[in-house]
Short mmCIF file of C-alpha atoms in Angstrom, two decimals:
data_model
loop_
_atom_site.label_atom_id
_atom_site.label_comp_id
_atom_site.label_asym_id
_atom_site.label_seq_id
_atom_site.Cartn_x
_atom_site.Cartn_y
_atom_site.Cartn_z
CA MET K 1 0.00 0.00 0.00
CA ARG K 2 2.88 2.41 0.74
CA VAL K 3 4.04 2.02 -2.85
CA ILE K 4 0.60 2.31 -4.44
CA THR K 5 -0.69 5.28 -2.41
CA PRO K 6 1.85 7.84 -3.76
CA LEU K 7 0.85 6.79 -7.27
CA ILE K 8 -2.91 6.71 -6.84
CA SER K 9 -3.41 9.79 -4.68
CA PRO K 10 -2.12 12.30 -7.30
CA LEU K 11 -4.53 10.76 -9.81
CA ILE K 12 -7.46 11.18 -7.45
CA GLU K 13 -6.47 14.76 -6.62
CA ALA K 14 -6.03 15.55 -10.30
CA TRP K 15 -9.45 14.14 -11.17
CA GLN K 16 -11.08 16.13 -8.37
CA GLU K 17 -9.45 19.32 -9.60
CA VAL K 18 -10.53 18.61 -13.18
CA LYS K 19 -14.10 18.22 -11.92
CA VAL K 20 -13.85 21.58 -10.13
CA GLN K 21 -12.58 23.29 -13.27
CA LYS K 22 -14.78 21.20 -15.56
CA VAL K 23 -16.25 24.10 -17.58
CA ARG K 24 -12.84 25.52 -18.46
CA VAL K 25 -11.37 22.07 -19.02
CA VAL K 26 -14.20 20.91 -21.25
CA LEU K 27 -14.02 24.02 -23.40
CA SER K 28 -10.25 23.77 -23.73
CA LEU K 29 -10.40 20.06 -24.60
CA ILE K 30 -12.99 20.25 -27.38
CA GLY K 31 -10.20 20.77 -29.88
CA VAL K 32 -8.26 17.83 -28.44
CA VAL K 33 -11.29 15.53 -28.71
CA ALA K 34 -11.92 16.59 -32.30
CA ALA K 35 -8.26 16.18 -33.26
CA VAL K 36 -7.98 12.74 -31.64
CA ALA K 37 -11.23 11.60 -33.28
CA ALA K 38 -10.10 12.79 -36.71
CA MET K 39 -6.63 11.32 -36.41
CA SER K 40 -7.88 7.98 -35.05
CA TYR K 41 -10.50 7.78 -37.78
CA ILE K 42 -7.96 8.47 -40.53
CA MET K 43 -5.50 6.01 -38.98
CA ALA K 44 -8.26 3.40 -38.76
CA LEU K 45 -9.20 3.91 -42.41
CA GLY K 46 -5.53 3.59 -43.32
CA GLU K 47 -5.26 0.29 -41.42
CA LEU K 48 -8.44 -1.02 -43.05
CA GLN K 49 -7.28 0.14 -46.48
CA LEU K 50 -3.98 -1.66 -45.96
CA GLN K 51 -5.82 -4.81 -44.89
CA SER K 52 -8.09 -4.51 -47.93
CA PHE K 53 -5.11 -4.16 -50.26
CA LYS K 54 -3.41 -7.11 -48.59
CA GLU K 55 -6.46 -9.34 -49.04
CA ASN K 56 -6.95 -8.28 -52.66
CA ASN K 57 -3.29 -8.85 -53.45
CA GLU K 58 -3.42 -12.27 -51.80
CA ARG K 59 -6.29 -13.22 -54.10
CA HIS K 60 -4.03 -12.56 -57.11
CA ALA K 61 -0.50 -13.38 -55.95
CA GLY K 62 -1.11 -15.59 -52.90
CA ARG K 63 -0.66 -14.93 -49.23
CA ASP K 64 2.40 -13.35 -47.70
CA LYS K 65 5.45 -15.63 -47.74
CA THR K 66 4.41 -17.66 -50.77
CA LEU K 67 6.94 -19.08 -53.20
CA GLN K 68 6.03 -19.36 -56.86
CA ILE K 69 8.20 -21.87 -58.67
CA MET K 70 8.96 -21.92 -62.39
CA VAL K 71 10.37 -25.07 -63.99
CA TYR K 72 11.91 -25.15 -67.44
CA GLN K 73 14.25 -27.35 -69.41
CA GLY K 74 17.90 -26.55 -70.03
CA THR K 75 18.85 -25.18 -73.45
CA ASP K 76 21.98 -24.92 -75.56
CA GLU K 77 22.46 -21.41 -74.22
CA GLU K 78 24.08 -22.96 -71.14
CA TYR K 79 27.08 -23.89 -73.29
CA GLU K 80 29.65 -21.72 -75.02
CA VAL K 81 29.03 -21.76 -78.79
CA LEU K 82 32.05 -21.74 -81.14
CA PRO K 83 31.94 -20.20 -84.67
CA ASP K 84 31.63 -23.66 -86.26
CA GLY K 85 28.61 -24.45 -84.11
CA SER K 86 30.40 -26.71 -81.66
CA LEU K 87 29.60 -26.42 -77.96
CA ILE K 88 31.91 -26.25 -74.95
CA ASP K 89 30.74 -27.33 -71.53
CA PRO K 90 31.63 -24.37 -69.20
CA LYS K 91 32.19 -26.75 -66.27
CA THR K 92 34.47 -29.31 -67.88
CA GLY K 93 35.71 -27.45 -70.98
CA ALA K 94 34.90 -30.51 -73.06
CA LEU K 95 33.80 -30.19 -76.70
CA ILE K 96 30.20 -31.27 -77.31
CA ASP K 97 28.69 -32.32 -80.59
CA PRO K 98 25.67 -30.05 -81.31
CA GLU K 99 23.69 -32.84 -82.99
CA SER K 100 24.13 -35.25 -80.08
CA GLN K 101 23.20 -32.51 -77.60
CA ALA K 102 20.07 -31.60 -79.58
CA ALA K 103 19.11 -35.26 -79.71
CA GLU K 104 19.60 -35.55 -75.95
CA ASN K 105 17.40 -32.51 -75.30
CA SER K 106 14.74 -33.84 -77.66
CA GLU K 107 14.79 -37.24 -75.96
CA LEU K 108 14.56 -35.57 -72.55
CA TYR K 109 11.60 -33.48 -73.65
CA GLN K 110 9.76 -36.41 -75.20
CA ASP K 111 10.31 -38.41 -72.03
CA THR K 112 8.52 -35.82 -69.91
CA GLU K 113 5.50 -35.15 -72.10
CA SER K 114 3.46 -38.07 -73.34
CA THR K 115 1.54 -37.75 -76.58
CA LEU K 116 -1.15 -40.01 -75.13
CA SER K 117 -3.67 -39.09 -72.46
CA ALA K 118 -3.91 -40.87 -69.12
CA ARG K 119 -7.24 -42.33 -70.26
CA ASP K 120 -5.39 -44.04 -73.13
CA THR K 121 -2.43 -45.34 -71.14
CA GLY K 122 -4.07 -45.87 -67.75
CA LYS K 123 -1.22 -43.93 -66.14
CA VAL K 124 -0.78 -40.25 -65.35
CA HIS K 125 2.21 -38.78 -67.19
CA ASP K 126 2.88 -35.49 -65.38
CA PRO K 127 6.43 -35.62 -63.98
CA ILE K 128 6.45 -31.99 -62.89
CA GLY K 129 3.10 -32.19 -61.10
CA LEU K 130 4.11 -35.42 -59.38
CA ALA K 131 7.48 -33.90 -58.41
CA VAL K 132 5.74 -30.95 -56.73
CA GLU K 133 3.57 -33.35 -54.74
CA GLU K 134 6.65 -35.31 -53.65
CA VAL K 135 8.45 -32.11 -52.57
CA ALA K 136 5.49 -31.08 -50.43
CA GLN K 137 5.39 -34.49 -48.77
CA ARG K 138 9.15 -34.62 -48.15
CA LEU K 139 9.33 -31.14 -46.65
CA GLU K 140 5.96 -31.45 -44.86
CA ILE K 141 4.54 -28.27 -46.42
CA PRO K 142 0.80 -28.09 -45.54
CA TYR K 143 -0.27 -25.48 -48.12
CA TRP K 144 0.80 -25.96 -51.73
CA THR K 145 -0.92 -26.03 -55.06
CA ARG K 146 -0.36 -26.75 -58.71
CA SER K 147 -2.33 -24.67 -61.17
CA LYS K 148 -2.94 -25.23 -64.89
CA THR K 149 -5.32 -23.19 -67.06
CA GLU K 150 -6.57 -24.01 -70.52
CA GLY K 151 -9.49 -22.97 -72.67
CA LYS K 152 -12.44 -25.32 -72.60
CA ASN K 153 -16.11 -24.92 -73.43
CA PHE K 154 -19.19 -26.76 -72.20
CA LYS K 155 -22.32 -27.84 -74.04
CA GLU K 156 -24.72 -26.41 -71.45
CA PHE K 157 -22.88 -23.09 -71.38
CA ILE K 158 -22.92 -22.79 -75.19
CA LYS K 159 -26.62 -23.61 -75.30
CA ALA K 160 -27.37 -20.96 -72.65
CA GLN K 161 -25.48 -18.32 -74.65
CA GLU K 162 -27.28 -19.23 -77.86
CA SER K 163 -30.79 -19.41 -76.34
CA GLY K 164 -30.35 -16.51 -73.89
CA GLU K 165 -31.67 -18.56 -70.98
CA TYR K 166 -30.77 -21.41 -68.66
CA ARG K 167 -33.36 -23.56 -66.97
CA GLY K 168 -36.04 -21.23 -68.26
CA LYS K 169 -34.44 -18.17 -66.63
CA PRO K 170 -32.90 -15.33 -68.70
CA ILE K 171 -29.12 -15.14 -68.41
CA GLN K 172 -27.37 -11.91 -67.45
CA SER K 173 -25.69 -9.83 -70.13
CA LEU K 174 -22.00 -9.16 -69.56
CA PRO K 175 -20.88 -7.56 -72.85
CA ASP K 176 -17.30 -6.86 -71.72
CA ILE K 177 -16.68 -10.46 -70.63
CA ASP K 178 -15.03 -13.04 -72.89
CA PRO K 179 -17.77 -15.66 -73.42
CA ASN K 180 -15.19 -18.42 -73.97
CA PRO K 181 -14.58 -20.02 -70.55
CA ASN K 182 -11.46 -21.57 -69.09
CA ILE K 183 -10.92 -24.62 -66.97
CA GLN K 184 -8.36 -24.24 -64.19
CA ALA K 185 -6.98 -27.29 -62.45
CA VAL K 186 -5.86 -26.61 -58.86
CA ASP K 187 -5.19 -28.41 -55.61
CA PRO K 188 -7.56 -27.89 -52.64
CA ALA K 189 -5.06 -25.60 -50.86
CA TYR K 190 -5.44 -23.10 -53.72
CA GLY K 191 -8.54 -21.72 -52.01
CA THR K 192 -6.58 -21.00 -48.83
CA ILE K 193 -3.40 -19.68 -50.45
CA PHE K 194 -5.26 -17.30 -52.74
CA ARG K 195 -7.93 -16.39 -50.18
CA SER K 196 -10.79 -17.60 -52.36
CA LYS K 197 -14.17 -16.27 -51.22
CA LEU K 198 -17.30 -18.21 -52.08
CA LEU K 199 -20.64 -16.64 -52.87
CA THR K 200 -22.42 -19.93 -52.36
CA GLY K 201 -21.64 -23.62 -52.04
CA ARG K 202 -18.24 -25.04 -51.07
CA TRP K 203 -14.65 -25.23 -52.25
CA LEU K 204 -12.81 -28.29 -53.55
CA THR K 205 -11.59 -31.02 -51.18
CA ASP K 206 -9.21 -34.00 -51.39
CA ASN K 207 -12.17 -36.39 -51.56
CA ASP K 208 -13.43 -34.80 -54.79
CA VAL K 209 -10.77 -36.66 -56.78
CA GLU K 210 -12.58 -39.95 -56.17
CA ALA K 211 -15.98 -38.68 -57.34
CA ARG K 212 -17.44 -40.28 -60.48
CA VAL K 213 -18.64 -36.88 -61.74
CA ILE K 214 -15.83 -34.35 -61.27
CA PRO K 215 -16.84 -31.59 -58.80
CA GLY K 216 -16.05 -28.04 -59.89
CA VAL K 217 -16.38 -24.46 -58.67
CA ILE K 218 -17.44 -21.83 -61.22
CA SER K 219 -16.40 -18.19 -61.14
CA GLU K 220 -18.96 -15.46 -60.47
CA ASN K 221 -18.94 -14.23 -64.07
CA MET K 222 -19.61 -17.72 -65.38
CA TRP K 223 -22.43 -18.07 -62.86
CA ARG K 224 -23.96 -14.77 -64.00
CA LEU K 225 -23.64 -15.75 -67.67
CA MET K 226 -25.76 -18.78 -66.77
CA GLY K 227 -28.44 -16.67 -65.08
CA THR K 228 -27.25 -17.21 -61.44
CA PRO K 229 -28.92 -20.62 -61.09
CA ASP K 230 -29.44 -22.25 -57.70
CA ILE K 231 -26.55 -24.70 -57.34
CA THR K 232 -28.42 -26.71 -54.71
CA GLN K 233 -30.27 -28.06 -57.74
CA PRO K 234 -27.57 -30.20 -59.43
CA ILE K 235 -25.83 -28.37 -62.28
CA ILE K 236 -23.94 -30.59 -64.71
CA LEU K 237 -21.51 -29.18 -67.28
CA THR K 238 -20.34 -31.38 -70.16
CA SER K 239 -17.10 -30.61 -72.00
CA THR K 240 -17.01 -30.37 -75.78
CA ASP K 241 -14.01 -32.73 -76.05
CA ASP K 242 -13.97 -35.74 -78.35
CA VAL K 243 -14.47 -37.77 -75.20
CA PRO K 244 -16.90 -35.59 -73.18
CA VAL K 245 -16.24 -35.16 -69.45
CA LYS K 246 -18.99 -34.24 -66.98
CA PHE K 247 -18.55 -31.79 -64.11
CA ARG K 248 -20.87 -31.10 -61.18
CA VAL K 249 -20.94 -27.50 -59.90
CA VAL K 250 -20.51 -27.42 -56.11
CA GLY K 251 -19.70 -23.74 -55.50
CA VAL K 252 -19.47 -20.23 -56.91
CA LEU K 253 -16.27 -18.23 -56.43
CA GLU K 254 -16.51 -14.46 -55.96
CA ARG K 255 -14.77 -12.64 -58.79
CA GLN K 256 -11.44 -10.95 -58.15
CA TYR K 257 -11.94 -8.27 -60.78
CA GLU K 258 -14.84 -7.13 -62.95
CA PHE K 259 -13.71 -8.47 -66.33
CA GLU K 260 -12.56 -11.88 -65.11
CA THR K 261 -12.80 -14.70 -67.67
CA PRO K 262 -15.50 -17.28 -66.84
CA THR K 263 -13.68 -20.19 -65.23
CA LEU K 264 -14.42 -23.66 -63.91
CA TYR K 265 -12.04 -24.76 -61.12
CA VAL K 266 -11.50 -28.54 -60.87
CA PRO K 267 -9.20 -30.80 -58.80
CA TYR K 268 -5.74 -30.99 -60.33
CA GLU K 269 -5.54 -34.78 -60.02
CA SER K 270 -8.86 -35.16 -61.80
CA TRP K 271 -7.58 -32.92 -64.60
CA GLN K 272 -4.50 -35.14 -64.95
CA TRP K 273 -6.76 -38.01 -65.92
CA MET K 274 -9.17 -36.15 -68.17
CA ARG K 275 -6.76 -33.83 -70.03
CA PRO K 276 -5.96 -34.74 -73.65
CA GLY K 277 -2.53 -36.06 -74.60
CA GLY K 278 0.17 -33.96 -76.14
CA MET K 279 2.86 -31.57 -74.99
CA THR K 280 1.74 -28.93 -72.53
CA GLU K 281 3.46 -26.21 -70.51
CA PRO K 282 4.41 -27.01 -66.89
CA PRO K 283 1.84 -26.07 -64.25
CA GLU K 284 2.27 -23.05 -61.99
CA MET K 285 3.50 -24.10 -58.55
CA THR K 286 2.89 -22.18 -55.34
CA PHE K 287 3.98 -22.97 -51.78
CA TRP K 288 2.81 -21.05 -48.71
CA ILE K 289 5.64 -21.06 -46.18
CA SER K 290 5.68 -19.99 -42.54
CA PRO K 291 7.73 -16.77 -41.98
CA ASP K 292 10.38 -18.50 -39.85
CA GLN K 293 11.08 -21.08 -42.60
CA TYR K 294 10.74 -18.78 -45.61
CA LYS K 295 14.45 -18.05 -46.23
CA GLU K 296 15.44 -21.68 -45.90
CA ALA K 297 12.55 -22.84 -48.10
CA ARG K 298 13.68 -20.52 -50.92
CA LYS K 299 16.80 -22.66 -51.21
CA VAL K 300 15.55 -26.10 -50.22
CA ILE K 301 12.41 -26.32 -52.40
CA PRO K 302 14.13 -25.53 -55.75
CA SER K 303 17.08 -27.82 -55.02
CA THR K 304 14.80 -30.68 -53.93
CA LEU K 305 12.54 -30.24 -56.95
CA LYS K 306 15.51 -30.18 -59.30
CA SER K 307 16.97 -33.33 -57.74
CA ILE K 308 13.66 -35.15 -58.27
CA LEU K 309 13.26 -34.04 -61.90
CA GLY K 310 16.84 -34.91 -62.73
CA LYS K 311 19.24 -33.75 -65.45
CA GLY K 312 18.16 -31.07 -67.90
CA TRP K 313 15.72 -29.20 -65.66
CA ASN K 314 16.14 -25.75 -64.14
CA VAL K 315 14.08 -24.37 -61.26
CA ASP K 316 13.64 -20.66 -60.48
CA VAL K 317 11.84 -18.87 -57.66
CA LEU K 318 9.66 -15.96 -58.69
CA GLU K 319 9.19 -13.07 -56.26
CA ASP K 320 6.60 -10.29 -56.35
CA ASN K 321 7.83 -7.21 -54.49
CA PHE K 322 4.92 -5.01 -55.58
CA ALA K 323 2.84 -5.79 -52.47
CA SER K 324 5.75 -5.03 -50.14
CA TRP K 325 6.44 -1.76 -51.95
CA VAL K 326 2.82 -0.59 -51.77
CA THR K 327 2.57 -1.65 -48.12
CA GLU K 328 5.66 0.38 -47.26
CA GLU K 329 4.26 3.39 -49.12
CA MET K 330 0.98 3.16 -47.21
CA LEU K 331 2.82 2.80 -43.90
CA THR K 332 4.81 5.92 -44.73
CA MET K 333 1.57 7.83 -45.33
CA GLN K 334 0.27 6.58 -41.98
CA ARG K 335 3.41 7.85 -40.24
CA ILE K 336 2.94 11.26 -41.86
CA THR K 337 -0.71 11.26 -40.73
CA LEU K 338 0.43 10.35 -37.23
CA VAL K 339 2.87 13.28 -37.08
CA ILE K 340 0.32 15.75 -38.44
CA GLY K 341 -2.29 14.44 -36.00
CA ALA K 342 0.10 14.86 -33.08
CA ILE K 343 0.76 18.48 -34.09
CA VAL K 344 -2.97 19.20 -34.35
CA ILE K 345 -3.61 17.60 -30.96
CA PHE K 346 -0.80 19.66 -29.45
CA LEU K 347 -2.29 22.87 -30.83
CA GLY K 348 -5.64 21.87 -29.41
CA ALA K 349 -4.03 21.18 -26.04
CA LEU K 350 -2.52 24.69 -25.83
CA GLY K 351 -5.88 25.84 -24.51
CA LEU K 352 -5.57 23.31 -21.71
CA LEU K 353 -2.05 24.60 -20.98
CA ASN K 354 -3.41 28.12 -20.63
CA VAL K 355 -6.15 26.91 -18.26
CA ALA K 356 -3.61 24.96 -16.19
CA ILE K 357 -1.31 27.98 -15.77
CA VAL K 358 -4.21 30.25 -14.76
CA THR K 359 -5.49 27.58 -12.35
CA VAL K 360 -2.08 27.28 -10.66
CA LYS K 361 -1.97 31.05 -10.08
CA GLN K 362 -5.45 30.95 -8.59
CA ARG K 363 -4.42 28.10 -6.29
CA MET K 364 -1.25 29.74 -4.96
CA ARG K 365 -2.68 30.11 -1.42
CA GLU K 366 -3.85 26.47 -1.41
CA ILE K 367 -0.47 25.22 -2.64
CA GLY K 368 1.37 27.39 -0.10
CA ILE K 369 -0.69 26.02 2.78
CA ARG K 370 -0.07 22.45 1.61
CA ARG K 371 3.66 23.10 1.42
CA ALA K 372 3.61 24.68 4.88
CA MET K 373 1.86 21.62 6.29
CA GLY K 374 4.53 19.27 4.94
CA ALA K 375 3.53 18.44 1.38
CA SER K 376 6.68 17.64 -0.60
CA GLY K 377 7.60 19.33 -3.83
CA ARG K 378 7.27 15.97 -5.61
CA ARG K 379 3.70 15.58 -4.36
CA ILE K 380 2.77 19.09 -5.51
CA PHE K 381 4.47 18.53 -8.88
CA PHE K 382 2.64 15.29 -9.62
CA SER K 383 -0.76 16.53 -8.46
CA VAL K 384 -0.58 19.50 -10.86
CA PHE K 385 1.15 17.52 -13.60
CA MET K 386 -1.45 14.75 -13.55
CA GLU K 387 -4.32 17.22 -13.98
CA SER K 388 -3.32 17.80 -17.61
CA VAL K 389 -2.56 14.11 -18.17
CA VAL K 390 -5.93 13.00 -16.77
CA ALA K 391 -7.80 15.63 -18.77
CA THR K 392 -6.14 14.76 -22.11
CA THR K 393 -6.47 11.03 -21.42
CA VAL K 394 -10.22 11.42 -20.98
CA ALA K 395 -10.31 13.56 -24.12
CA GLY K 396 -8.32 10.91 -26.00
CA ILE K 397 -10.69 8.13 -24.94
CA ILE K 398 -13.71 10.20 -25.98
CA GLY K 399 -12.07 11.00 -29.33
CA VAL K 400 -11.31 7.32 -29.99
CA MET K 401 -14.89 6.39 -29.11
CA LEU K 402 -16.16 8.92 -31.65
CA ALA K 403 -13.79 7.44 -34.26
CA VAL K 404 -15.09 3.93 -33.49
CA ILE K 405 -18.67 5.13 -33.99
CA LEU K 406 -17.74 6.75 -37.30
CA VAL K 407 -16.10 3.54 -38.57
CA GLN K 408 -19.22 1.56 -37.67
CA VAL K 409 -21.68 4.08 -39.10
CA VAL K 410 -19.98 5.16 -42.34
CA PRO K 411 -19.93 2.22 -44.84
CA LEU K 412 -16.40 1.13 -45.75
CA GLU K 413 -17.55 0.75 -49.37
CA THR K 414 -17.64 4.56 -49.48
CA PHE K 415 -13.83 4.48 -49.44
CA GLN K 416 -13.65 1.42 -51.75
CA ILE K 417 -12.61 -0.82 -48.85
CA SER K 418 -13.70 -4.44 -49.12
CA LEU K 419 -12.69 -6.78 -46.32
CA GLU K 420 -13.15 -10.48 -45.71
CA GLU K 421 -11.77 -10.29 -42.17
CA ALA K 422 -12.88 -6.82 -41.11
CA PRO K 423 -12.03 -5.89 -37.50
CA LYS K 424 -14.53 -3.75 -35.58
CA PHE K 425 -11.82 -1.13 -35.11
CA PRO K 426 -8.05 -1.33 -35.62
CA VAL K 427 -6.45 -1.54 -32.18
CA ALA K 428 -3.33 0.29 -33.38
CA ALA K 429 -5.36 3.39 -34.33
CA ALA K 430 -7.01 3.47 -30.89
CA LEU K 431 -3.68 3.07 -29.10
CA TYR K 432 -2.09 5.81 -31.20
CA GLY K 433 -4.95 8.21 -30.42
CA VAL K 434 -4.89 7.64 -26.67
CA SER K 435 -1.08 7.50 -26.43
CA ILE K 436 -0.57 10.79 -28.27
CA SER K 437 -3.23 12.54 -26.19
CA VAL K 438 -1.56 11.29 -23.00
CA GLY K 439 1.84 12.42 -24.27
CA ILE K 440 0.55 15.87 -25.20
CA GLY K 441 -1.09 16.13 -21.78
CA ALA K 442 2.23 15.33 -20.17
CA LEU K 443 3.98 18.05 -22.17
CA CYS K 444 1.29 20.59 -21.28
CA GLY K 445 1.44 19.60 -17.62
CA ILE K 446 5.16 20.15 -17.12
CA ILE K 447 5.11 23.98 -17.22
CA PRO K 448 2.33 24.54 -14.64
CA ALA K 449 3.78 21.74 -12.47
CA PHE K 450 7.19 23.44 -12.31
CA THR K 451 5.43 26.76 -11.63
CA ALA K 452 3.61 25.19 -8.68
CA VAL K 453 6.80 23.68 -7.25
CA ARG K 454 8.56 27.06 -7.30
CA ILE K 455 5.87 28.71 -5.19
CA LYS K 456 7.25 29.52 -1.74
CA PRO K 457 4.86 28.88 1.17
CA ILE K 458 5.34 32.29 2.77
CA ASP K 459 4.78 34.18 -0.51
CA ALA K 460 1.74 32.07 -1.31
CA ILE K 461 0.13 32.68 2.12
CA ARG K 462 0.75 36.45 1.88
CA SER K 463 -0.82 36.70 -1.57
#
């Protein structure tokens, strides 16, 4: 109690004095409340805008700390070419016959891309896709996906476009949208890595690979071009391939941008079996890594993948620094807003400083009597000092509360902010508002506190 009392008693005395001078204090703090509310509101919008940008970027490029891998075959450019066309291995310096090297590359390429489909051979021939799966299992990476997109149309979709209706309901007109849909083969983790948001239904799961009719998720634009049908009533899409494949729509994915191509998302392993034979480009590969393993994974994943694929393959890691750059720019703007807000709050608190100085002069007799009766200079200093701190703290809390109300009342869509995980109010903005108001109160309380300490008891009693 002896330790707590010296800390609590100045607070109580300060609050009592603020209540006595409440009219003056309230009038002087109106500017502080308004400044804190404005700054907290702007800071909150900045935090929400940053979160909105982060979510939107994650829908396109994947979540933070994702690695996008590109695989390609080695070419003759790796070797030094002599004027006569001969090649020199830069590692060994040995002379290489161009014809034998070209034959080796051709054989390597033919070995990795079958001209027959899995339906013809009864075996999936996708060495790169299988290598990615093996890497994820070896390194125990929980979130990874392969992605392959190709143009593909569907009989039901074509009929709906020609007739202008689907299931007796008029389809929506989207004149700026390419009416030729795509099919995109992905792994179930794609929905998590790219923060896929469903309008209705569900996303793909591991069990979908075993389904007789391949489950698929259609994009919002494709759904609208079909008249937004109720997917609880089974929707079957049939491909226009020589050997038709049927798909069952199980969900609708919210579009990432307005002019997005109509797309059907299907399980990657199902696509491996239904895709036609022939040479195709490697799939896109994305791994979502925990921050503490990110640096190591940048080295381990490419080397492991290359060791599995064997000779003739190169593996590169693609990085997208755009999100980091924009985030840093927005954080810089927030810091500038914070500085400007602090200056405005300080100007608003000058009125409180004036009230505090006048109040100390009016209380000279009281302070002198307290000093004469044994009150220490430290006690007098803190009692006067805490008056400003308590007043600005209360003003800061009121200002933050007003900012919270504004965030809840004013729709975020007004500022083009769309959030999947929207907080009620950014905690950082509230802490900044209260902390700055407390700090400004401390600065404004120092001058009158030192003035009070310098008052001599005898002079104060005579006045």
